Short mmCIF file of C-alpha atoms in Angstrom, two decimals:
data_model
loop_
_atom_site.label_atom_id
_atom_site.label_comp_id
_atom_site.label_asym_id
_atom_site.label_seq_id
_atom_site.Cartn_x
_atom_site.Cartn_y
_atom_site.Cartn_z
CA UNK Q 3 1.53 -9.03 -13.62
CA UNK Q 4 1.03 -6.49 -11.02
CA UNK Q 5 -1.90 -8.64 -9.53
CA UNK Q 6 0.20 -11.92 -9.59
CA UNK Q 7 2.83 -10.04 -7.66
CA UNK Q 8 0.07 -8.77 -5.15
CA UNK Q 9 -1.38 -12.21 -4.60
CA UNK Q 10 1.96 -14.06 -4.08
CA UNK Q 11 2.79 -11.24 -1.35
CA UNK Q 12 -0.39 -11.99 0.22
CA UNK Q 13 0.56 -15.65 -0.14
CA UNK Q 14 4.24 -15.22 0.84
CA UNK Q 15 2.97 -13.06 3.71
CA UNK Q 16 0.28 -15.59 5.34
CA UNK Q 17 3.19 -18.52 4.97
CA UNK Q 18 5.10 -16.69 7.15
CA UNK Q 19 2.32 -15.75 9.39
CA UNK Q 20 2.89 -12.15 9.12
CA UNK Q 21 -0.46 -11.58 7.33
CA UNK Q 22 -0.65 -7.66 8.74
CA UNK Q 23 0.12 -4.70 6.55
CA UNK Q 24 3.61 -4.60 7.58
CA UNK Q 25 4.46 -8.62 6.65
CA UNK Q 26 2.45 -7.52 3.17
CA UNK Q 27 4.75 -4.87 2.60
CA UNK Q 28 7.76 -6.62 3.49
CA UNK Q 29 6.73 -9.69 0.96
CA UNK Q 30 5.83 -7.45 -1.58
CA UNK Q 31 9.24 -5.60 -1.68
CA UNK Q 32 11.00 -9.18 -1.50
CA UNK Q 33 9.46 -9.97 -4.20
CA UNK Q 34 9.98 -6.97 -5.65
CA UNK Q 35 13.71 -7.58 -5.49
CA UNK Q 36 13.56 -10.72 -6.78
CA UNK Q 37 11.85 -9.84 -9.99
CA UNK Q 38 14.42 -6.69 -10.18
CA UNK Q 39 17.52 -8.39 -9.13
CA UNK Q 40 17.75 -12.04 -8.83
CA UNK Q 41 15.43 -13.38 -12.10
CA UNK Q 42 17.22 -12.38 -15.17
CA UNK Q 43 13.87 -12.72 -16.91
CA UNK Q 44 12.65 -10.32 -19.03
CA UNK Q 45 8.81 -9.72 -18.49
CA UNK Q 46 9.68 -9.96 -14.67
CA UNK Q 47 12.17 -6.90 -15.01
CA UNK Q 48 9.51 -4.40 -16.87
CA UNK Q 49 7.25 -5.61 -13.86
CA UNK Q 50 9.85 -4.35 -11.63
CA UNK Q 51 10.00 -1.14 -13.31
CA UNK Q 52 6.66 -0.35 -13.59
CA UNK Q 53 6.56 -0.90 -9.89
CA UNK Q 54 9.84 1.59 -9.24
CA UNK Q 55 8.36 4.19 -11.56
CA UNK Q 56 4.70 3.77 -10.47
CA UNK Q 57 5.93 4.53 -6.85
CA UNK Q 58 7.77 7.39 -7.97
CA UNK Q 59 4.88 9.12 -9.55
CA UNK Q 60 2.85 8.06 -6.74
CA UNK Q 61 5.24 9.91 -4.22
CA UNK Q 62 5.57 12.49 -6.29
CA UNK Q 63 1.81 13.11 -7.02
CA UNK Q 64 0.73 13.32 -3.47
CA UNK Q 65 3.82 15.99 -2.78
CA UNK Q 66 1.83 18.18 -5.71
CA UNK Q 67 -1.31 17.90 -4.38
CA UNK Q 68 0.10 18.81 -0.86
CA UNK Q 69 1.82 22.08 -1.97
CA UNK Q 70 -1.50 22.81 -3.96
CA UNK Q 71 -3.23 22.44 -1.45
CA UNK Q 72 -1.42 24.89 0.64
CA UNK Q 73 -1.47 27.41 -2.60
CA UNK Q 74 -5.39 27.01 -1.85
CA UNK Q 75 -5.19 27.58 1.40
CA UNK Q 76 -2.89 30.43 1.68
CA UNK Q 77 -5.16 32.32 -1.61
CA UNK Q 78 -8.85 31.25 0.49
CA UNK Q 79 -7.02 32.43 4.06
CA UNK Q 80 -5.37 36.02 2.60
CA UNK Q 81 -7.01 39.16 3.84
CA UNK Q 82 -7.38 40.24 -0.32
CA UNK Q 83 -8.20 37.00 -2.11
CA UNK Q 84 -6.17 37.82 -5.40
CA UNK Q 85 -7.38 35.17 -7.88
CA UNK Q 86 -7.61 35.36 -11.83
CA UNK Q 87 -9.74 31.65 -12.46
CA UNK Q 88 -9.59 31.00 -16.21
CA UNK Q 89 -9.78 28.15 -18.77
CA UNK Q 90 -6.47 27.48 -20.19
CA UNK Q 91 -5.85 25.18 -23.52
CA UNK Q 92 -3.81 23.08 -23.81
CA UNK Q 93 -2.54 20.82 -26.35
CA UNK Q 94 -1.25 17.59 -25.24
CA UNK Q 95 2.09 15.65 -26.54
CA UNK Q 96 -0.11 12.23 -27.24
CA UNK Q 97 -3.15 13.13 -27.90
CA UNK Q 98 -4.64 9.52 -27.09
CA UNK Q 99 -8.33 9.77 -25.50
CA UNK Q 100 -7.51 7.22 -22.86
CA UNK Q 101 -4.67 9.46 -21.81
CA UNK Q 102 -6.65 12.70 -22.04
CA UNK Q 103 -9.09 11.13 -19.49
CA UNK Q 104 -6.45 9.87 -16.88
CA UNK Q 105 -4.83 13.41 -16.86
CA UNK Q 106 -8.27 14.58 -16.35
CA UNK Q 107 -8.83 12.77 -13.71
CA UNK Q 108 -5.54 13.75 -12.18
CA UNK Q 109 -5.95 17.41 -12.78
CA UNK Q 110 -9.26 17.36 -11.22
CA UNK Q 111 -7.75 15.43 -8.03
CA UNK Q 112 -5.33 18.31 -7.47
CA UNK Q 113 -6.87 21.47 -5.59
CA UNK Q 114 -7.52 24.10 -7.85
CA UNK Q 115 -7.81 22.65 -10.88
CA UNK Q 116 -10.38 20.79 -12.69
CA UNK Q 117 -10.65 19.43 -16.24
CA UNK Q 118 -13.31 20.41 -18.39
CA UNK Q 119 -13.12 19.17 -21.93
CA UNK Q 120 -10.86 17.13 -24.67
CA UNK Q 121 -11.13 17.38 -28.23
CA UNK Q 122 -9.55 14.34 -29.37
CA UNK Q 123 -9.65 15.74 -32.68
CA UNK Q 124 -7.12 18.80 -31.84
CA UNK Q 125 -5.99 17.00 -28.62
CA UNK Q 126 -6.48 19.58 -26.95
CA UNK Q 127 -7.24 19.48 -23.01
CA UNK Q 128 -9.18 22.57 -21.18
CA UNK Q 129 -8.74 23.22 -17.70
CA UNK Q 130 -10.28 25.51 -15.23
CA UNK Q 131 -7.59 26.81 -12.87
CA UNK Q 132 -8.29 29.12 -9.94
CA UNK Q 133 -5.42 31.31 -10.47
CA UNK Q 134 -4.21 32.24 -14.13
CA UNK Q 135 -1.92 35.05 -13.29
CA UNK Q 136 0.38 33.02 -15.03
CA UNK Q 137 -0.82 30.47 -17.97
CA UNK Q 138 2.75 29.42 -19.04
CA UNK Q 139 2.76 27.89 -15.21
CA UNK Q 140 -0.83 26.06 -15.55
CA UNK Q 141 0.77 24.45 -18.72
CA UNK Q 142 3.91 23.71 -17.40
CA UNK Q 143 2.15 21.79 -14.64
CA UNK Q 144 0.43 19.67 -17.01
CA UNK Q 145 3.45 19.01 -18.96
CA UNK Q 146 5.35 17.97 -16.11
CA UNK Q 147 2.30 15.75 -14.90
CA UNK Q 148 2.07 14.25 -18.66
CA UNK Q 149 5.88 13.66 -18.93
CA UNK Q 150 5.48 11.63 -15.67
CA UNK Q 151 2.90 9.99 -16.28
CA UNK Q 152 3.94 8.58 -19.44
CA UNK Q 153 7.34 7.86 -17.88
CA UNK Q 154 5.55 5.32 -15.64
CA UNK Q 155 2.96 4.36 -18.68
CA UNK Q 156 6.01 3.84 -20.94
CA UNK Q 157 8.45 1.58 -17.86
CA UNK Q 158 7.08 -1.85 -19.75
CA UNK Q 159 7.61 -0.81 -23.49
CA UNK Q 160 10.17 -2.55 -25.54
CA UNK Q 161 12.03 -0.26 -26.81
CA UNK Q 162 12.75 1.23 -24.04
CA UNK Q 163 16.21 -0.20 -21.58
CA UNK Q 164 17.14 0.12 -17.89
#
């Protein structure tokens, strides 16, 4: 669905002989609103959500990896580099291997962390942090990333309104 909206942005975009990043943009969000606001139908309106929620983890994620970044920077540029790297568990609220391996790959985007290993049988994610002075934060991070992530996952489900 996401890719039919893309193309008929693209489409929309070139009709109107705005083909540029800025015409894209404005077709896509057009379209957007049509599919959230206009179209009572159904499969167009968990598009739509998927598309609100996938922009707000988007946002969101980039903000993280900004401020840990600058947790990086400020522990690699202190006179007395304080760090306490360790692995830390951690057992995961769906322990589905194709989730497993996009918080992975998430973790491992995000300075200072890296994942290293899922059981699937335990569900259990390891990650390598560079600065464990405080495991109950290193887990609450991945919660936090998990919760949204299956907040934006979740945005097409049935059973699931608004």
């Amino acid at each position: 669905m996401f890719l039919a909206h893309l193309l008929l942005s693209g489409a929309l975009a070139a009709l109107a002989g705005a083909a540029h990043v800025p015409g894209l943009l404005a077709a896509f969000v057009a379209l957007y609103l049509l599919c959230r606001l206009v179209l009572p139908l159904r499969p167009l309106r968990r598009h739509a959500r998927k598309v609100e929620r996938g922009s707000a983890f988007i946002l969101w994620f980039v903000g993280q990896v900004f401020l840990a970044s600058l947790h990086v920077a400020s522990l690699v540029l202190a006179r007395r580099i304080r760090v306490e790297p360790a692995v830390v568990a951690v057992s995961l609220r769906r322990p589905e291997a194709r989730l497993a391996t996009l918080l992975g790959c998430l973790l491992t985007l995000t300075p200072g962390t890296m994942a290293l290993e899922y059981r699937e049988t335990e569900g259990t994610l390891f990650i390598h942090a560079l600065d464990v002075r405080n495991p109950a934060a290193v887990e609450e991070m991945l919660r936090e990333l998990e919760r949204r992530l299956l907040h934006w996952l979740d945005a097409g489900s049935d059973g699931e309104t608004g």
